[in-house]
Tab-separated table of C-alpha atoms in Angstrom:
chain	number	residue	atom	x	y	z
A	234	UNK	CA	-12.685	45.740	-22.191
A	235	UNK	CA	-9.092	44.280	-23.032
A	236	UNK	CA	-7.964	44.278	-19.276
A	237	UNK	CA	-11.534	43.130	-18.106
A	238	UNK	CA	-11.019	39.675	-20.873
A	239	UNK	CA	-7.307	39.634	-19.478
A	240	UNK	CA	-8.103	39.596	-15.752
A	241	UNK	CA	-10.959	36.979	-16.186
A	242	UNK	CA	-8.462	34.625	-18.008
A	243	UNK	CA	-5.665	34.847	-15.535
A	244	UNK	CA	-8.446	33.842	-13.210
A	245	UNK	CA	-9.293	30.719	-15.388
A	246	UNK	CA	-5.840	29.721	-15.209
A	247	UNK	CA	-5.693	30.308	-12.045
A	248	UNK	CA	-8.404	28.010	-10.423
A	249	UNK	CA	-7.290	25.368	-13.433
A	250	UNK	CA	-4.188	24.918	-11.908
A	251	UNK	CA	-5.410	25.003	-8.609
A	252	UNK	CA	-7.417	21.980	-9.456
A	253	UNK	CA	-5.103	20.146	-11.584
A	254	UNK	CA	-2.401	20.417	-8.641
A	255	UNK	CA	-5.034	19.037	-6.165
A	256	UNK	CA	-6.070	16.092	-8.824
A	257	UNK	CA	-2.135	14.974	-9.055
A	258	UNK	CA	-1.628	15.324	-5.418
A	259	UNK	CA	-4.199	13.082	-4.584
A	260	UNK	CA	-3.586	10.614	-7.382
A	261	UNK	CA	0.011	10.301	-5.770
A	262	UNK	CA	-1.522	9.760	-2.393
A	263	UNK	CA	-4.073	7.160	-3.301
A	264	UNK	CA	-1.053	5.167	-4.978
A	265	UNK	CA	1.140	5.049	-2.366
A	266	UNK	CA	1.715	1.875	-0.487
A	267	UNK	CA	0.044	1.479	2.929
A	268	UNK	CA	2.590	0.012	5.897
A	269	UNK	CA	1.145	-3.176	5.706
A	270	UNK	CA	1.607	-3.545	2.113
A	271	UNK	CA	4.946	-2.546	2.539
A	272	UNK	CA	5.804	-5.292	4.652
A	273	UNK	CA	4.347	-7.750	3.283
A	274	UNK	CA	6.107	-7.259	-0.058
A	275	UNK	CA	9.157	-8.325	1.402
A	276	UNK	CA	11.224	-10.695	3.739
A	277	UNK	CA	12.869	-8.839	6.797
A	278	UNK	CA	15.871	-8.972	8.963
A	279	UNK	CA	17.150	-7.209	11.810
A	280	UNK	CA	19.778	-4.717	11.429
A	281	UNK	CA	20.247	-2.236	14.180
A	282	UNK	CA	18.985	-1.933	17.628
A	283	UNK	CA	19.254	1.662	19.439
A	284	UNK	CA	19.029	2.725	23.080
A	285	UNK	CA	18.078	6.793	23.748
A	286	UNK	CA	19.769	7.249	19.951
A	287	UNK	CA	22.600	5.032	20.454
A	288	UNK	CA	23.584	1.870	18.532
A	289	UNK	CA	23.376	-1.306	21.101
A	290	UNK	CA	24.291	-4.595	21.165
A	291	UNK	CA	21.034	-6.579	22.046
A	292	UNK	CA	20.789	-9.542	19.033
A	293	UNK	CA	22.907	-12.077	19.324
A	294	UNK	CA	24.995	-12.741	16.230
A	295	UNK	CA	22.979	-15.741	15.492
A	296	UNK	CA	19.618	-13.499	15.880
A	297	UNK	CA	20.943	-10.953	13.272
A	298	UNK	CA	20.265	-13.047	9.947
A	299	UNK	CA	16.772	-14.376	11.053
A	300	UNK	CA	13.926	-14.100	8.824
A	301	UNK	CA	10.465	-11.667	9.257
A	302	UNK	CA	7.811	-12.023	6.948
A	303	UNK	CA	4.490	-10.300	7.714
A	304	UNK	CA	1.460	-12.015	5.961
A	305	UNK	CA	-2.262	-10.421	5.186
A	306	UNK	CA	-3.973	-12.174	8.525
A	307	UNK	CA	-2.206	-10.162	10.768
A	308	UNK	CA	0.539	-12.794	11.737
A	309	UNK	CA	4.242	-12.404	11.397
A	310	UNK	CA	6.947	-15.332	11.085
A	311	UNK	CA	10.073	-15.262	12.425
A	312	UNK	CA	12.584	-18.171	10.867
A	313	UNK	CA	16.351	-18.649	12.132
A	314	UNK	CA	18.804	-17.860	9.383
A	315	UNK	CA	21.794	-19.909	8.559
A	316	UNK	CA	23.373	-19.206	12.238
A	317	UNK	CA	21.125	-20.690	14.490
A	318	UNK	CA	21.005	-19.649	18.441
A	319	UNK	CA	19.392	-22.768	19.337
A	320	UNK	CA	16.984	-24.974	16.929
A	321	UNK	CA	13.384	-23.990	18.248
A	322	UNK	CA	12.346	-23.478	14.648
A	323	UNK	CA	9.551	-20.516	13.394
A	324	UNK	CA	7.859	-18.785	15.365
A	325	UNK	CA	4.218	-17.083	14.907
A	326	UNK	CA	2.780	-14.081	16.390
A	327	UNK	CA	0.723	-11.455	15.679
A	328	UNK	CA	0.965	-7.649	14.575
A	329	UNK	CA	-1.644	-5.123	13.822
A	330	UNK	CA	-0.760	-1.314	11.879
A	331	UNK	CA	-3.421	1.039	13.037
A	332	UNK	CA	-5.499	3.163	10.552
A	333	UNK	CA	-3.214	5.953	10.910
A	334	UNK	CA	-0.270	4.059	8.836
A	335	UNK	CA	1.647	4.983	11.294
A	336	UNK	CA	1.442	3.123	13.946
A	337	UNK	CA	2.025	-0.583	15.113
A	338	UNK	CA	1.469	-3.273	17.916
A	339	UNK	CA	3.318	-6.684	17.292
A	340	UNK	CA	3.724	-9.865	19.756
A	341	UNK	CA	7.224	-9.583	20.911
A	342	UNK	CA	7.831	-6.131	20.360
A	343	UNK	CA	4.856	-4.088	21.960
A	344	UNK	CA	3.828	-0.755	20.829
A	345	UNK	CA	5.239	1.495	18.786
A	346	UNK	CA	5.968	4.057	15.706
A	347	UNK	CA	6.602	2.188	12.425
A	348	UNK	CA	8.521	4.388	9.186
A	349	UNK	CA	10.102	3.178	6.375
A	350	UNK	CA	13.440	4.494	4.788
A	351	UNK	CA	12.575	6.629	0.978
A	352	UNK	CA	12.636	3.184	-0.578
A	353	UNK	CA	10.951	0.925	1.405
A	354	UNK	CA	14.543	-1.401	2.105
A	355	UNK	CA	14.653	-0.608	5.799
A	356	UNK	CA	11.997	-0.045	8.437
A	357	UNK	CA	12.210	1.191	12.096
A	358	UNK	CA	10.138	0.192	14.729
A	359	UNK	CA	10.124	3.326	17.475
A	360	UNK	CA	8.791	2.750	21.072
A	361	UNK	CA	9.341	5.617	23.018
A	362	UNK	CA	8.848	6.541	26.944
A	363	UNK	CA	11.359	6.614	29.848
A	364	UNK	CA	13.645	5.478	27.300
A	365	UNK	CA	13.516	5.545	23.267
A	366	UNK	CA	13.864	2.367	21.957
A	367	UNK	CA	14.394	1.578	18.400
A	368	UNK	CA	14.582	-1.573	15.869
A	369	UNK	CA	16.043	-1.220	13.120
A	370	UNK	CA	15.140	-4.146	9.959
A	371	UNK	CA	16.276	-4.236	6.258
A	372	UNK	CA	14.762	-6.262	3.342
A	373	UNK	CA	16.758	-9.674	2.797
């Protein structure tokens, strides 16, 4: 009788914690931050631009401290910085993430994979066929 009580409460505990992992895993999942939030939450500036894996120079030095910001409508702004290549002012264009977080298609940059550094400071936009091409931005 002692080992049938025994067995049936390491069974309890056992389908309790089963559940109570699942519960926590998907309260940590339904709080994290979509993509879009993500961007939005911040202003953006380029950083890094990579060819097949290796650091390029494609920005201008006067491109390097211009200004993203990504707003809800699906538009993103780009504003010169202090160092201005010539004055054309901001422009608009527009970006969309796909459901799958995961993915993004913006104006001047096509299509592509977008992930975000542990902390959400830096962001990399991946486009990848004959050649892997990769932008690299940081928060401001």
């Amino acid at each position: 009788m002692k080992s049938s009580k025994n067995l049936f409460l390491a069974s309890l505990l056992l389908v309790v914690s089963t559940f109570a992992c699942s519960k926590d895993d998907d309260a940590s999942a339904s709080n994290a931050k979509s993509s879009k939030e993500i961007l939005m939450a911040s202003e953006w500036k380029k950083s890094e631009y990579k060819e097949n894996g290796v650091i390029t120079p494609f920005y201008g030095s006067c491109e390097m401290d211009d200004i993203l910001t990504f707003a809800a409508n699906g538009n993103y702004t780009i504003n010169d910085g202090a160092n201005v290549c010539e004055n054309k002012g901001a422009s608009t264009d527009f970006y969309v993430i796909d459901p799958d977080n995961k993915t993004m298609r913006w104006g001047l940059y096509g299509a592509g994979e977008i992930s975000f550094n542990s902390t959400n400071t830096s962001f990399t936009f991946k486009r990848t066929g004959a050649y892997t091409f990769e932008y690299i931005f940081v928060k401001k």
